[in-house]
Amino acid sequence: MTQENGGFAALDLHPNVLAAVIATGYEEPSAIQIQAIPVILAGHDMIGQAQTGTGKTAAFALPILSRIDPAKRQPQALILAPTRELALQVATAFETYAKQMPGVNVIAVYGGAPMGPQLKAIRNGAQIVVATPGRLVDHLRRDEKVLSTIQHLVLDEADEMLKLGFMDDLEVIFKAMPESRQSVLFSATLPHSIRAIAEKHLRDPKHVKIETKTQTVTAIEQVHLMVHADQKHAAVLRLLEVEEFDALIGFVRTKQATLDLAAALEAKGYKAAALNGDIAQNQRERVIDSLKDGRLDIVIATDVAARGLDVPRITHVMNVDMPYDPESYVHRIGRTGRAGRTGRALLLVTPRERRMLQVIERVTGQKVGEVKLPDAQQVLDARIKKLTNSLAPLVADAEASHGELLDRLTADIGCSPRALAAALLRKATNGQALTLAEVQRDQPLVPGSGGAPRERSERSERPDREGGRERRAPVPLSEGKARCRTALGARDGIAAKNLLGAILNEGDLAREDIGRIQVRESFSLVELPEEGLDRLLGKLKDTRVGGKPLKLRRYRED
Ligand code: ADP
Ligand code: MG
């Protein structure tokens, strides 16, 4: 395992840092690491420009750890990161690389956690402080001396910090550190504002620039699919049937779209969740952890919420909505193909977005080939393949353990083993369509023109648009039922099962009491028993679903 580490060994890192890197399993330093590590080790100020996923964290963490003095129990290096997640990621990386350096302590400083323990940890001798600018300024207000011993400063994702409005905070922080310190700035882009900061606060910085766009992208297979905007959900579901992914991140443009799509996927049985800026920080971390350890397989995110996210399990990036610019496209697809793995990036393109596709191809210097929506046969083949893969390993020792039971059951039932195996298959596949005719019926092919394929259920996710007025439910009312309406719909992140759950719980009803549930974009219809309806609605008066009042009312069709 170690003979491959000549690359790192040649970099003059502290032996204990080198040992930790080897233990981590890195084989070769990345391009930015090869270039930046000697510069930082030599004590120069530096501006590093490289895309996401190129290994910037180790590029500054390894040389800085090599240069601090573990015996001095005071803050020596400050790393600023734009968000709490990134700060935590960087702090974790430092801890990994410092594993073989007894006495080195790392503290992450960010908003949302109590300040007292953070300040105490800094004063108690953490040598490495990783912080978000806002919270660090709060600390400076309490103790203007906290940063007076800092010798190394890193601004990680500097462009993002400025976008988030941390300019003034950065100025305060710069002033609180010794002028003799070393300053290193990393940024994916170098807009004017970043150059201005560098000019003002860096001394004779060396420039290290890695043209990684093509490099980042080469490990990633990119394809696009032409699709009408109102067919996107159906197209995503269909693609997921045939794509062999481990974990997947899907990008959409709005917070609401993260909720809608994640709910649609969950309803189809995927382990999916939404990630957006409205979701509380600790919940976001839970989502990311779940994606890491396989409790989730799909995360539907906005660009902001997914920034810097590093989950090696991600094999697929799906650009459900077009990114705003080619740069964010490169950022997005950099979520897969991490650390030398291969990944696959899918891009949904609506007819109006063809030009953006061309721009992306030009900027990345690569062709993004076209794929067609899988047809029913391909969906069926994929389903059968999955079934085969899940059953094959079970066959090996099953006969030894259950063969006799099988004999007895076939004798008792009086059927052939084939009949019994078929029955068990039907049970195990739980109603899934597994013949061509059934798949075709379930998933009428998306025609090239308009109409979204209708799901079999009434839970159409399609926004209804008839002259701006929502279409009236065409579904005939079930017998003995009254139709009720709530103003909660798909755009509130509501799925039929949420309504069902809430009404069952709080209405004290049996499942059969509730008829059809139709979730539309901006409202939903639920069939409830006509008998005792007023009492029931009274019971449900204060019921909330997804945090919003349900307010069910009888719905008059005319
Ligand atoms: P960036 O900050 O440039 O987006 P990161 O520092 O987050 O990139 O690194 C991306 C991923 O690559 C991380 O999972 C990290 O552990 C891994 N990595 C970094 N350097 C190496 C290396 N030399 N060999 C293998 N993996 C590496
Ligand atoms: Mg980074």
mmCIF file with all atom_site columns, N, CA and C in Angstrom, residues 475-483 516 527 530 557:
data_model
loop_
_atom_site.group_PDB
_atom_site.id
_atom_site.type_symbol
_atom_site.label_atom_id
_atom_site.label_alt_id
_atom_site.label_comp_id
_atom_site.label_asym_id
_atom_site.label_entity_id
_atom_site.label_seq_id
_atom_site.pdbx_PDB_ins_code
_atom_site.Cartn_x
_atom_site.Cartn_y
_atom_site.Cartn_z
_atom_site.occupancy
_atom_site.B_iso_or_equiv
_atom_site.pdbx_formal_charge
_atom_site.auth_seq_id
_atom_site.auth_comp_id
_atom_site.auth_asym_id
_atom_site.auth_atom_id
_atom_site.pdbx_PDB_model_num
ATOM 1  N N  . VAL A 1 475 ? -62.926 13.059 -11.543 1.00 0.00 ? 475 VAL A N  1
ATOM 2  C CA . VAL A 1 475 ? -63.157 11.739 -10.963 1.00 0.00 ? 475 VAL A CA 1
ATOM 3  C C  . VAL A 1 475 ? -64.557 11.662 -10.358 1.00 0.00 ? 475 VAL A C  1
ATOM 4  N N  . PRO A 1 476 ? -65.356 10.647 -10.713 1.00 0.00 ? 476 PRO A N  1
ATOM 5  C CA . PRO A 1 476 ? -66.683 10.528 -10.109 1.00 0.00 ? 476 PRO A CA 1
ATOM 6  C C  . PRO A 1 476 ? -66.565 10.187 -8.632  1.00 0.00 ? 476 PRO A C  1
ATOM 7  N N  . LEU A 1 477 ? -67.491 10.728 -7.874  1.00 0.00 ? 477 LEU A N  1
ATOM 8  C CA . LEU A 1 477 ? -67.455 10.557 -6.418  1.00 0.00 ? 477 LEU A CA 1
ATOM 9  C C  . LEU A 1 477 ? -67.833 9.117  -6.039  1.00 0.00 ? 477 LEU A C  1
ATOM 10 N N  . SER A 1 478 ? -67.108 8.560  -5.069  1.00 0.00 ? 478 SER A N  1
ATOM 11 C CA . SER A 1 478 ? -67.454 7.211  -4.611  1.00 0.00 ? 478 SER A CA 1
ATOM 12 C C  . SER A 1 478 ? -68.763 7.261  -3.810  1.00 0.00 ? 478 SER A C  1
ATOM 13 N N  . GLU A 1 479 ? -69.412 6.119  -3.736  1.00 0.00 ? 479 GLU A N  1
ATOM 14 C CA . GLU A 1 479 ? -70.708 6.077  -3.063  1.00 0.00 ? 479 GLU A CA 1
ATOM 15 C C  . GLU A 1 479 ? -70.570 6.342  -1.574  1.00 0.00 ? 479 GLU A C  1
ATOM 16 N N  . GLY A 1 480 ? -71.513 7.129  -1.048  1.00 0.00 ? 480 GLY A N  1
ATOM 17 C CA . GLY A 1 480 ? -71.530 7.388  0.385   1.00 0.00 ? 480 GLY A CA 1
ATOM 18 C C  . GLY A 1 480 ? -70.437 8.342  0.841   1.00 0.00 ? 480 GLY A C  1
ATOM 19 N N  . LYS A 1 481 ? -69.734 8.913  -0.116  1.00 0.00 ? 481 LYS A N  1
ATOM 20 C CA . LYS A 1 481 ? -68.622 9.788  0.253   1.00 0.00 ? 481 LYS A CA 1
ATOM 21 C C  . LYS A 1 481 ? -68.936 11.239 -0.137  1.00 0.00 ? 481 LYS A C  1
ATOM 22 N N  . ALA A 1 482 ? -68.335 12.137 0.596   1.00 0.00 ? 482 ALA A N  1
ATOM 23 C CA . ALA A 1 482 ? -68.424 13.552 0.242   1.00 0.00 ? 482 ALA A CA 1
ATOM 24 C C  . ALA A 1 482 ? -67.023 14.022 -0.103  1.00 0.00 ? 482 ALA A C  1
ATOM 25 N N  . ARG A 1 483 ? -66.932 14.897 -1.074  1.00 0.00 ? 483 ARG A N  1
ATOM 26 C CA . ARG A 1 483 ? -65.600 15.359 -1.452  1.00 0.00 ? 483 ARG A CA 1
ATOM 27 C C  . ARG A 1 483 ? -65.253 16.611 -0.633  1.00 0.00 ? 483 ARG A C  1
ATOM 28 N N  . ARG A 1 516 ? -60.920 8.375  -2.436  1.00 0.00 ? 516 ARG A N  1
ATOM 29 C CA . ARG A 1 516 ? -59.811 8.849  -3.262  1.00 0.00 ? 516 ARG A CA 1
ATOM 30 C C  . ARG A 1 516 ? -59.188 10.117 -2.690  1.00 0.00 ? 516 ARG A C  1
ATOM 31 N N  . GLU A 1 527 ? -61.910 12.262 -0.378  1.00 0.00 ? 527 GLU A N  1
ATOM 32 C CA . GLU A 1 527 ? -63.270 11.739 -0.175  1.00 0.00 ? 527 GLU A CA 1
ATOM 33 C C  . GLU A 1 527 ? -63.410 11.209 1.246   1.00 0.00 ? 527 GLU A C  1
ATOM 34 N N  . GLU A 1 530 ? -69.849 10.620 3.994   1.00 0.00 ? 530 GLU A N  1
ATOM 35 C CA . GLU A 1 530 ? -70.903 11.639 4.050   1.00 0.00 ? 530 GLU A CA 1
ATOM 36 C C  . GLU A 1 530 ? -71.508 11.635 5.455   1.00 0.00 ? 530 GLU A C  1
ATOM 37 N N  . GLU A 1 557 ? -69.069 20.857 -6.220  1.00 0.00 ? 557 GLU A N  1
ATOM 38 C CA . GLU A 1 557 ? -68.520 20.682 -7.557  1.00 0.00 ? 557 GLU A CA 1
ATOM 39 C C  . GLU A 1 557 ? -68.955 21.769 -8.536  1.00 0.00 ? 557 GLU A C  1
#
